[in-house]
Coordinates of N, CA, C and O in Angstrom, one line a residue:
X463 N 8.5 -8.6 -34.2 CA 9.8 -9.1 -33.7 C 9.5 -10.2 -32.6 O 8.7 -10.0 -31.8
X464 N 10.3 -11.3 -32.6 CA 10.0 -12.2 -32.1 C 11.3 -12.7 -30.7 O 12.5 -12.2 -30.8
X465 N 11.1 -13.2 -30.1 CA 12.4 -13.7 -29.3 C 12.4 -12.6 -27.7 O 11.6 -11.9 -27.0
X466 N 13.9 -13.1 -27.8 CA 14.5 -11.7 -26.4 C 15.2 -10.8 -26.9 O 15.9 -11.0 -28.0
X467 N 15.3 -9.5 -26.1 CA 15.9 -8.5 -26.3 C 17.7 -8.5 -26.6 O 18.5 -8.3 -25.7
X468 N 18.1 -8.7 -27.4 CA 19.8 -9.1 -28.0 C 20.9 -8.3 -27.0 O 21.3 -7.1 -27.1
X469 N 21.3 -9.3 -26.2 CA 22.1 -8.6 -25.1 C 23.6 -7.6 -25.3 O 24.5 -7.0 -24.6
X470 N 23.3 -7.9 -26.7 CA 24.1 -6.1 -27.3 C 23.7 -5.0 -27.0 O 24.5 -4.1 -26.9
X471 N 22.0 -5.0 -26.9 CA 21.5 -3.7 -26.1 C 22.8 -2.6 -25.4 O 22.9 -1.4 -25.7
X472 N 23.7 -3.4 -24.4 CA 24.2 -3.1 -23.0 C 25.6 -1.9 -24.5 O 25.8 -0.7 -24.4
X473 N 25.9 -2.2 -25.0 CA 26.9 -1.8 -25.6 C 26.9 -0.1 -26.7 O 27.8 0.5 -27.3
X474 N 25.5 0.2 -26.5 CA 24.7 1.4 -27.1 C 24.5 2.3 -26.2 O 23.4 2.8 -26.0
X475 N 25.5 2.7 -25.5 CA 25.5 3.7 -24.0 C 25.2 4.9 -24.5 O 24.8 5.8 -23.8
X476 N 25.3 5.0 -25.6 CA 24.4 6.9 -26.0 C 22.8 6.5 -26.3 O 21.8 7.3 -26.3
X477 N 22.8 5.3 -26.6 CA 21.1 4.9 -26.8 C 20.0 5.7 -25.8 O 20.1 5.6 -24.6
X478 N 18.8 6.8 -26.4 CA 18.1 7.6 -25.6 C 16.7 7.1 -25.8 O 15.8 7.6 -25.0
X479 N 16.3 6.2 -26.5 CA 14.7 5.8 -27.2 C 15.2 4.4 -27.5 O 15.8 4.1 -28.5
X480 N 14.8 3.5 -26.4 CA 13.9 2.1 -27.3 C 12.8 1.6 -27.3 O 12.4 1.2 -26.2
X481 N 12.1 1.4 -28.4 CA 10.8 1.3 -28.9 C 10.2 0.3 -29.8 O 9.9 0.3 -31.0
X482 N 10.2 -1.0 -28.8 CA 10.2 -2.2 -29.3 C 8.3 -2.8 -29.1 O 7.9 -4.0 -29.1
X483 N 7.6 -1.7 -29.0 CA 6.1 -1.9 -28.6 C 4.9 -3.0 -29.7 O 4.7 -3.0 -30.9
X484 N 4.4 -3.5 -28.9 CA 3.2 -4.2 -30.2 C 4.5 -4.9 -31.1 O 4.9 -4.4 -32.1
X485 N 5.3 -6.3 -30.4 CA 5.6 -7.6 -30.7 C 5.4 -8.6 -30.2 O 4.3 -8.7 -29.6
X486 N 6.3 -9.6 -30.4 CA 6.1 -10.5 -29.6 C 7.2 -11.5 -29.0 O 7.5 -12.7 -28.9
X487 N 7.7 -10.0 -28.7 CA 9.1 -10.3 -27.3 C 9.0 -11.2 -26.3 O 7.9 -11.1 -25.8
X488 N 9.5 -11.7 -26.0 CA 9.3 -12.9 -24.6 C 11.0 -12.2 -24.2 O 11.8 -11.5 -24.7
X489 N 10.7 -13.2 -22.6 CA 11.4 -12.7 -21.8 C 11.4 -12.1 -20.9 O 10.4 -12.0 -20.3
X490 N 12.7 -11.2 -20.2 CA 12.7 -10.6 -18.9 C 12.1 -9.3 -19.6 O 12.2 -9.2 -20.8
X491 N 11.5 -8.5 -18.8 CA 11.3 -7.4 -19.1 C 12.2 -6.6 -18.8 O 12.1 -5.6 -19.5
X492 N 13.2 -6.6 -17.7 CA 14.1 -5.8 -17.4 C 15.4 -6.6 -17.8 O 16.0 -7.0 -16.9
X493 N 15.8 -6.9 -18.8 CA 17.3 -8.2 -19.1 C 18.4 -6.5 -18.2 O 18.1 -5.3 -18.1
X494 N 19.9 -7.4 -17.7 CA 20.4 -6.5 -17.1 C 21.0 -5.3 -18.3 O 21.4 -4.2 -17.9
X495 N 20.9 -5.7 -19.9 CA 21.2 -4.7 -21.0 C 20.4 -3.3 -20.9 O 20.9 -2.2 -21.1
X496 N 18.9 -3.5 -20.5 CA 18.2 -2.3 -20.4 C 18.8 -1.3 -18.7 O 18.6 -0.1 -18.7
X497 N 19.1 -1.7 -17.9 CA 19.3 -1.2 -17.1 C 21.0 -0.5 -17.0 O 21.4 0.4 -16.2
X498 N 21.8 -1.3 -18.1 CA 23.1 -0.6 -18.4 C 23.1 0.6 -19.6 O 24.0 1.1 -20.3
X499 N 22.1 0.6 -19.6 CA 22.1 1.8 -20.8 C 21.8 3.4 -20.1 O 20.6 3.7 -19.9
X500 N 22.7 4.1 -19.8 CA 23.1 5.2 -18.9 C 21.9 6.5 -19.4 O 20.9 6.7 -18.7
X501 N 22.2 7.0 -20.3 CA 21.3 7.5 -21.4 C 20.0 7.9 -21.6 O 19.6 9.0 -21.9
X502 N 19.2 6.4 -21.2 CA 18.1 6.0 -21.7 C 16.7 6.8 -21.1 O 16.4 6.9 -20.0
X503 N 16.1 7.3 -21.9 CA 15.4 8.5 -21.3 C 13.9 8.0 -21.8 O 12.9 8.5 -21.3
X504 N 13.9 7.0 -22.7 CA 12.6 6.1 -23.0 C 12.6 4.8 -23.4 O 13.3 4.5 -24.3
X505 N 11.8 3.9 -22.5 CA 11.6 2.3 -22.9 C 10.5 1.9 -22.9 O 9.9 1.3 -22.0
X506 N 9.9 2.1 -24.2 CA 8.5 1.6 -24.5 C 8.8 0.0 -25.2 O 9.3 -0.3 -26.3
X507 N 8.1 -1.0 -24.1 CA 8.5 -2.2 -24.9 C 6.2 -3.0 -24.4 O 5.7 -4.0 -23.9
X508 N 5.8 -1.9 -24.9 CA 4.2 -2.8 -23.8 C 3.5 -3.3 -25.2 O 4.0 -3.0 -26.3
X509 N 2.2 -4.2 -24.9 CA 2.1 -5.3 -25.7 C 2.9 -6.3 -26.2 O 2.5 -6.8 -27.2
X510 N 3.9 -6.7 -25.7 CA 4.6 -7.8 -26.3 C 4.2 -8.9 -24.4 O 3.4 -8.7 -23.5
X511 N 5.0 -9.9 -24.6 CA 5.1 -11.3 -23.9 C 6.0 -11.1 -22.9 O 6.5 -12.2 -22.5
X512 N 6.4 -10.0 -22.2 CA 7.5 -10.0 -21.3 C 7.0 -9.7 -20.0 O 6.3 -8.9 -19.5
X513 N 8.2 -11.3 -19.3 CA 7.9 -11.5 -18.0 C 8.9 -10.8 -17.0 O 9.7 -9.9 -17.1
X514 N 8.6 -11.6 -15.7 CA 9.8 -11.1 -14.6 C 8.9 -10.0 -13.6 O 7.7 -9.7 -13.8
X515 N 9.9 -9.4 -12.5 CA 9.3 -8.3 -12.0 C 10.0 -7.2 -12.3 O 10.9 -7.4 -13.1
X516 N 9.9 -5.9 -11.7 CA 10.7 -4.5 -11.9 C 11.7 -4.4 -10.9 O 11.3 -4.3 -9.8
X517 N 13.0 -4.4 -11.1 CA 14.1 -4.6 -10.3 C 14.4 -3.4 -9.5 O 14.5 -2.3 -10.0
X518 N 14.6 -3.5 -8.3 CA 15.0 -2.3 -7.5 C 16.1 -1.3 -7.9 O 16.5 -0.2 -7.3
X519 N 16.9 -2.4 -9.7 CA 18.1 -1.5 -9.8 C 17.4 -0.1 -10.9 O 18.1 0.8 -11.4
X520 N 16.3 -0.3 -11.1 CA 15.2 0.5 -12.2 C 15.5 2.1 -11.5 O 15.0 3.1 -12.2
X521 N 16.2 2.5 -10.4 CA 16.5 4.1 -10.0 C 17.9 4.5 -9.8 O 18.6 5.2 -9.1
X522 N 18.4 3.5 -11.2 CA 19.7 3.8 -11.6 C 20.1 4.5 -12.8 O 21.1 5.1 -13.2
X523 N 18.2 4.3 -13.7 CA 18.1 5.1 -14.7 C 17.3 6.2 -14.4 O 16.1 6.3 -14.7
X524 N 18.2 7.2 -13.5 CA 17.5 8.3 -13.3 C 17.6 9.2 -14.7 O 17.8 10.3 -14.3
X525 N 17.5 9.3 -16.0 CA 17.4 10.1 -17.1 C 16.2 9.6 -17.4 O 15.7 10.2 -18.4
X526 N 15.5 8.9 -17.0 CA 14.4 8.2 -17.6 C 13.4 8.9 -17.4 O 13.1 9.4 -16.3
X527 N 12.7 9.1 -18.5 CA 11.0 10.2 -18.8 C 10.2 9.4 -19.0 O 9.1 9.6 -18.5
X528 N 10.5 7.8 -19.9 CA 8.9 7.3 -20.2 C 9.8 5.8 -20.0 O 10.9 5.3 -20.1
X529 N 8.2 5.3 -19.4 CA 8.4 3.8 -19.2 C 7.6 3.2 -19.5 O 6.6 3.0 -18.7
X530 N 7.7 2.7 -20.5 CA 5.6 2.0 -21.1 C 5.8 0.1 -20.9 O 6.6 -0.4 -21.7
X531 N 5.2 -0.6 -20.0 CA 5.4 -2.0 -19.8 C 3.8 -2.7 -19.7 O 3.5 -3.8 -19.2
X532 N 2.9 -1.5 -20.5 CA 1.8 -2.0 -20.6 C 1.2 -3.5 -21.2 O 1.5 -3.9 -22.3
X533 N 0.5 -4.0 -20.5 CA 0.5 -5.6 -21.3 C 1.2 -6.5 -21.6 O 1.2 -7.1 -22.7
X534 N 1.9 -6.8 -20.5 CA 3.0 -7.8 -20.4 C 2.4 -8.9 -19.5 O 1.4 -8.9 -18.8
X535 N 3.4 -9.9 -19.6 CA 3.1 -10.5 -18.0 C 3.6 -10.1 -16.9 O 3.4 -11.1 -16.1
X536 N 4.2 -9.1 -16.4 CA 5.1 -8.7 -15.6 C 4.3 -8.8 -14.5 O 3.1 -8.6 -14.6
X537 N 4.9 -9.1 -13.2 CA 4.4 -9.8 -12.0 C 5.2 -9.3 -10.8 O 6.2 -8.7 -11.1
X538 N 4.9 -9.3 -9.3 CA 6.0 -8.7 -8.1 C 5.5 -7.7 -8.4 O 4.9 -7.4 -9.4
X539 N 5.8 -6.6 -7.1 CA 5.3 -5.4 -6.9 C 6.0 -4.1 -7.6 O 6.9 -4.2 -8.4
X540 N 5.6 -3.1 -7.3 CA 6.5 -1.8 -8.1 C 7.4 -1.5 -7.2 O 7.1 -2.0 -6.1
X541 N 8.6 -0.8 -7.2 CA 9.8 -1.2 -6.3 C 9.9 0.3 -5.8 O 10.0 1.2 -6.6
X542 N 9.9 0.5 -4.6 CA 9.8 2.1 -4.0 C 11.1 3.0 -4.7 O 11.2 4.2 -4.8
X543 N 11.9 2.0 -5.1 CA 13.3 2.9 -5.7 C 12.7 3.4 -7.3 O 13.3 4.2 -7.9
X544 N 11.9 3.0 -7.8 CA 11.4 4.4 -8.8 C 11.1 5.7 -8.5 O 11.4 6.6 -9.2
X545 N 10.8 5.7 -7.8 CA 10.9 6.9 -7.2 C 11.8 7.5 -7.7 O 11.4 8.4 -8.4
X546 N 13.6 7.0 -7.6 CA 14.9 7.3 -7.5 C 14.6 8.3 -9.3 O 15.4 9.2 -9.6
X547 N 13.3 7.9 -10.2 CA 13.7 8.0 -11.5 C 13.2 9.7 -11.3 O 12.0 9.9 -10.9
X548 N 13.8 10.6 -11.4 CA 13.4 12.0 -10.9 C 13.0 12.6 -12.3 O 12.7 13.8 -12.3
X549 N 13.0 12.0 -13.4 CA 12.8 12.8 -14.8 C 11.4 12.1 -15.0 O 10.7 13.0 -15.5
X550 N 10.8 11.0 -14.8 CA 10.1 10.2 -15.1 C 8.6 10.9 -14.8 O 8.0 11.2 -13.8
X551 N 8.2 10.8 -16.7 CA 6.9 11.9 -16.8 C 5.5 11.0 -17.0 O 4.4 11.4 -16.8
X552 N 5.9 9.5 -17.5 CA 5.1 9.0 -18.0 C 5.1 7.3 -17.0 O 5.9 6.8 -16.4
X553 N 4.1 7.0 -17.2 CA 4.8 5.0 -16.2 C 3.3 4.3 -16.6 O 2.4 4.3 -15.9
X554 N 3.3 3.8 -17.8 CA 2.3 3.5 -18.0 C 3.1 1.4 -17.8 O 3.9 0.7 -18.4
X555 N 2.1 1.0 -16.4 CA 2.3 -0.6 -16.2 C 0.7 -0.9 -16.0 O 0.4 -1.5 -14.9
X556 N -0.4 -0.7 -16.9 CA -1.2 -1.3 -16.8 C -1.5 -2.9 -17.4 O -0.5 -3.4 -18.1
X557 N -2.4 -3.6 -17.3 CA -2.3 -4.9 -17.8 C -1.7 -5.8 -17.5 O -1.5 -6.7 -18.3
X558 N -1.1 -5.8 -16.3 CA 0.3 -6.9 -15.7 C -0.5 -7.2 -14.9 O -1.7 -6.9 -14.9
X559 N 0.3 -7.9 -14.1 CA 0.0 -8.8 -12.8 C 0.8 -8.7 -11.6 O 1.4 -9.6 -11.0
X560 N 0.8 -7.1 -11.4 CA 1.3 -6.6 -10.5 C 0.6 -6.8 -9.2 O -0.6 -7.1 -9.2
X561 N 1.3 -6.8 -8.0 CA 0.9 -6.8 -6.6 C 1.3 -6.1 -5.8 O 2.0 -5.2 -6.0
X562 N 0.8 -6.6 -4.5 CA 1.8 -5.6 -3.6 C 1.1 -3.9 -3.5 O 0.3 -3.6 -4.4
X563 N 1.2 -3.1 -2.8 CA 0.8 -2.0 -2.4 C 1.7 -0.9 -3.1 O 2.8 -1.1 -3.6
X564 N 1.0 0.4 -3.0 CA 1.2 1.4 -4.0 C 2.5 1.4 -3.5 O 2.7 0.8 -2.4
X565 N 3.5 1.9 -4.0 CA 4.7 2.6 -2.8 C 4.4 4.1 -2.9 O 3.9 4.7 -3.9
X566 N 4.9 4.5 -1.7 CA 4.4 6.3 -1.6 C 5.4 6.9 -2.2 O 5.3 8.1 -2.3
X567 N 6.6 6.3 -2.6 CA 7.5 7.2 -3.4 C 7.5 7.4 -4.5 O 8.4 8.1 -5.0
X568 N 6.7 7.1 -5.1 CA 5.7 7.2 -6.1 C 5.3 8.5 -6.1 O 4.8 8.8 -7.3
X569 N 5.2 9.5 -5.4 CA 4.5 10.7 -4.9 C 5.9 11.6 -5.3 O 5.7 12.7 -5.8
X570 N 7.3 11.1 -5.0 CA 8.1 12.1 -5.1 C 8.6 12.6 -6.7 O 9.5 13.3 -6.8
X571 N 7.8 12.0 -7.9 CA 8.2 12.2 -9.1 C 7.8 13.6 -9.8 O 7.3 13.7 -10.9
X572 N 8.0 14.5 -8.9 CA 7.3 15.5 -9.0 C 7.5 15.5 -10.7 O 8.7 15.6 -10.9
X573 N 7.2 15.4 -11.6 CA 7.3 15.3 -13.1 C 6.5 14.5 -14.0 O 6.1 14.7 -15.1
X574 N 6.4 13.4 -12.8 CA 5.3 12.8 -13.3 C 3.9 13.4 -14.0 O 3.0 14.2 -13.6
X575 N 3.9 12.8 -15.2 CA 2.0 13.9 -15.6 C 1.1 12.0 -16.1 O 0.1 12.2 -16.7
X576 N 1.3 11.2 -16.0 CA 0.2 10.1 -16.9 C 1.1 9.1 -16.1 O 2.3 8.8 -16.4
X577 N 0.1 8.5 -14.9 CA 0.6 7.3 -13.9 C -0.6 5.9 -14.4 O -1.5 5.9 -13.6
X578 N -0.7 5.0 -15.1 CA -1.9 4.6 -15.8 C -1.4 2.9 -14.8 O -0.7 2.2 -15.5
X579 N -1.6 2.3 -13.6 CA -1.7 1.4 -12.9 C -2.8 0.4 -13.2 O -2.5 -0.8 -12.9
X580 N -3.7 0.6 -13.6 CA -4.8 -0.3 -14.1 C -5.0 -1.3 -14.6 O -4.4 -1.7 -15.7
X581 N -5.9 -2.0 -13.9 CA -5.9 -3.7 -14.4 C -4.7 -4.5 -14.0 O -4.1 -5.2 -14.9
X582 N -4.2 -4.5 -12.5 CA -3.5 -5.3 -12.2 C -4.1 -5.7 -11.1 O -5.3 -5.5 -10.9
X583 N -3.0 -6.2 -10.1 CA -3.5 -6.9 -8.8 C -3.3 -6.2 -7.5 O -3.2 -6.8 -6.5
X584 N -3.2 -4.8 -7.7 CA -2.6 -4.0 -6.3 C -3.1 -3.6 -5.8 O -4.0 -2.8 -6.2
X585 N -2.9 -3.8 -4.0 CA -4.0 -3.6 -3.2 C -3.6 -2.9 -2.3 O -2.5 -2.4 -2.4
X586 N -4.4 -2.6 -1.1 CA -4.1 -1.5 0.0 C -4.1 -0.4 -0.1 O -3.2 -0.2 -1.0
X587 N -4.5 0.9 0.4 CA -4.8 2.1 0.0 C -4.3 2.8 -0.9 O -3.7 2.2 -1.8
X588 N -4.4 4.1 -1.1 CA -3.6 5.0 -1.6 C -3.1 5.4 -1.1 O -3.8 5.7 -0.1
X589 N -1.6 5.7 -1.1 CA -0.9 6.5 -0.3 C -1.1 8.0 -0.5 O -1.2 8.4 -1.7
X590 N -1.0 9.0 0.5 CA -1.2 10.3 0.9 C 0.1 10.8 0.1 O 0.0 11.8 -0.6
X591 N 1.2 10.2 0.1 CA 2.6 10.7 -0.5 C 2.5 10.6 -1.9 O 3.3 11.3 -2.6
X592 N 1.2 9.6 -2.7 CA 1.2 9.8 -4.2 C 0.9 11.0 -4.8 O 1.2 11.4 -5.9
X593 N 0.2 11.6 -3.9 CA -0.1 12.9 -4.5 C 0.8 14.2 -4.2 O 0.3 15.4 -4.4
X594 N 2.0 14.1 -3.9 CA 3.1 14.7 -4.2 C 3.4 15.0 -5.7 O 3.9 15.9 -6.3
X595 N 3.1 14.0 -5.9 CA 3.5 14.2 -7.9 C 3.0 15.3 -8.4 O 2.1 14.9 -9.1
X596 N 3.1 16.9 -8.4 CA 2.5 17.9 -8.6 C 2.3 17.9 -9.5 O 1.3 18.6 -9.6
X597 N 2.8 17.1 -11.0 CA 2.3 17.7 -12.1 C 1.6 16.4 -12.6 O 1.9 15.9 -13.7
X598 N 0.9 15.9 -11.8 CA 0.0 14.5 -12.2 C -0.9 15.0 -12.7 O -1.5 15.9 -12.0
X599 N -1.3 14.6 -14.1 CA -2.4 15.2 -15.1 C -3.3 13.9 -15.5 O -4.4 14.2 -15.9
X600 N -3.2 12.8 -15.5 CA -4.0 11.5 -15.5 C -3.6 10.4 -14.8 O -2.6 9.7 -15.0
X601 N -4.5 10.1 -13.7 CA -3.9 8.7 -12.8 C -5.4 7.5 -13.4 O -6.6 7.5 -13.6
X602 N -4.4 6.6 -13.5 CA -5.8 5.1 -13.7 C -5.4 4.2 -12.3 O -4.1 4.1 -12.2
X603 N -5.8 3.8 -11.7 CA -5.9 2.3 -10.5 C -7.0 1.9 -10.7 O -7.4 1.2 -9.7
X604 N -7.8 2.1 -11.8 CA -9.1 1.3 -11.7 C -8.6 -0.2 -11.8 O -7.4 -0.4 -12.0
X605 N -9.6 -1.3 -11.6 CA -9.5 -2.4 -12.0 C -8.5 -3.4 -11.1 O -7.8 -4.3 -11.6
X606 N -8.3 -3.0 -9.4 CA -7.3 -3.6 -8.8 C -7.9 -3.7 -7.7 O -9.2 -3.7 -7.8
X607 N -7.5 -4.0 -6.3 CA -7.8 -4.2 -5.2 C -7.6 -3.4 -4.4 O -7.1 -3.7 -3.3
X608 N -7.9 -2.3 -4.8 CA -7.4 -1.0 -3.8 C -8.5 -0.8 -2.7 O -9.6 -1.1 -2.9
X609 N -8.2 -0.2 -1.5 CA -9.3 -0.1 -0.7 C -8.9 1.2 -0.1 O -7.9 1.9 -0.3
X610 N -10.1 1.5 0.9 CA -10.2 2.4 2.1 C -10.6 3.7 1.0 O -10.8 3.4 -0.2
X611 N -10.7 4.9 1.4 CA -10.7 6.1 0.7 C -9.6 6.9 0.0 O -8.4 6.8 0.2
X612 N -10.3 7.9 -1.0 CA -9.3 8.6 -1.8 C -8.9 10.0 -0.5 O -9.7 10.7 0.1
X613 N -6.8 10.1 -0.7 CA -6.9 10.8 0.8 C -7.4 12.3 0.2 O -7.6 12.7 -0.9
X614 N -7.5 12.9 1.4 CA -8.5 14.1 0.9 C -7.7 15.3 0.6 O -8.3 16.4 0.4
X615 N -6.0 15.1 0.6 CA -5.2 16.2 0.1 C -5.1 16.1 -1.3 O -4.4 16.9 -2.0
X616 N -6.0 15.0 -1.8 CA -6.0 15.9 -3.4 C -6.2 16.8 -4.0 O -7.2 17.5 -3.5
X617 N -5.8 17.5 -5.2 CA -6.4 18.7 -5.5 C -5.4 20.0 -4.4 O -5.6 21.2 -4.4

């Protein structure tokens, strides 16, 4: 599939799964159609060509479980209002060109189980609040600019 996301999207308010992965979408990665879809409980759109950053309105879709934006160009930091996504089990944004520091609200997804951050550009510690996510079963930040030590309330 080629192009942008067809801003009919916005008009599929029961829509629970879209799964537009491995194309070659260009564009926003967040157009405002994906963020009007009330519903939406999965948006796997990774491997394709989509730009932009992750919008602070992204903890509006609190039904949301999976978020796959792996291998995009996606750029700007992760927005502490994810956090807001309280269902969200999965967040795989590796392969961008993310910046900016962890946010610690990141920690409050208690639901979270597969946080895969790797191979972008994010720097500055870990936060002590990431490990809130009680049911975190695989974290990646390899491959970034992270520093100082892992805090020692893990586990």
């Amino acid at each position: 599939i080629t192009g942008t996301l067809p801003t009919t999207l916005a008009s599929l308010n029961r829509l629970i799964l879209l799964d537009v992965e491995q194309n070659l979408l260009t564009g926003q990665a967040f157009p405002s159609q994906i963020l009007a879809l009330p519903s939406l409980l999965a948006y796997r759109a990774s491997n394709n060509i989509l730009t932009g950053t992750i919008p602070t309105e992204i903890g509006q879709l609190t039904l949301l479980e999976q978020l796959w934006l792996a291998s995009n160009e996606i750029t700007g930091s992760i927005p502490s209002e994810l956090g807001a996504c309280s269902n969200l089990q999965y967040l795989f944004l590796y392969g961008n060109s993310l910046t900016g520091s962890l946010p610690g609200a990141l920690g409050s997804l208690t639901s979270l189980q597969d946080l895969r951050l790797q191979e972008n550009t994010i720097s500055g510690t870990i936060p002590v609040e990431l490990f809130g996510a009680t049911s975190l079963e695989a974290l990646r930040l390899d491959l970034n600019f992270l520093s100082g030590t892992v805090p020692t309330n893990v586990g």
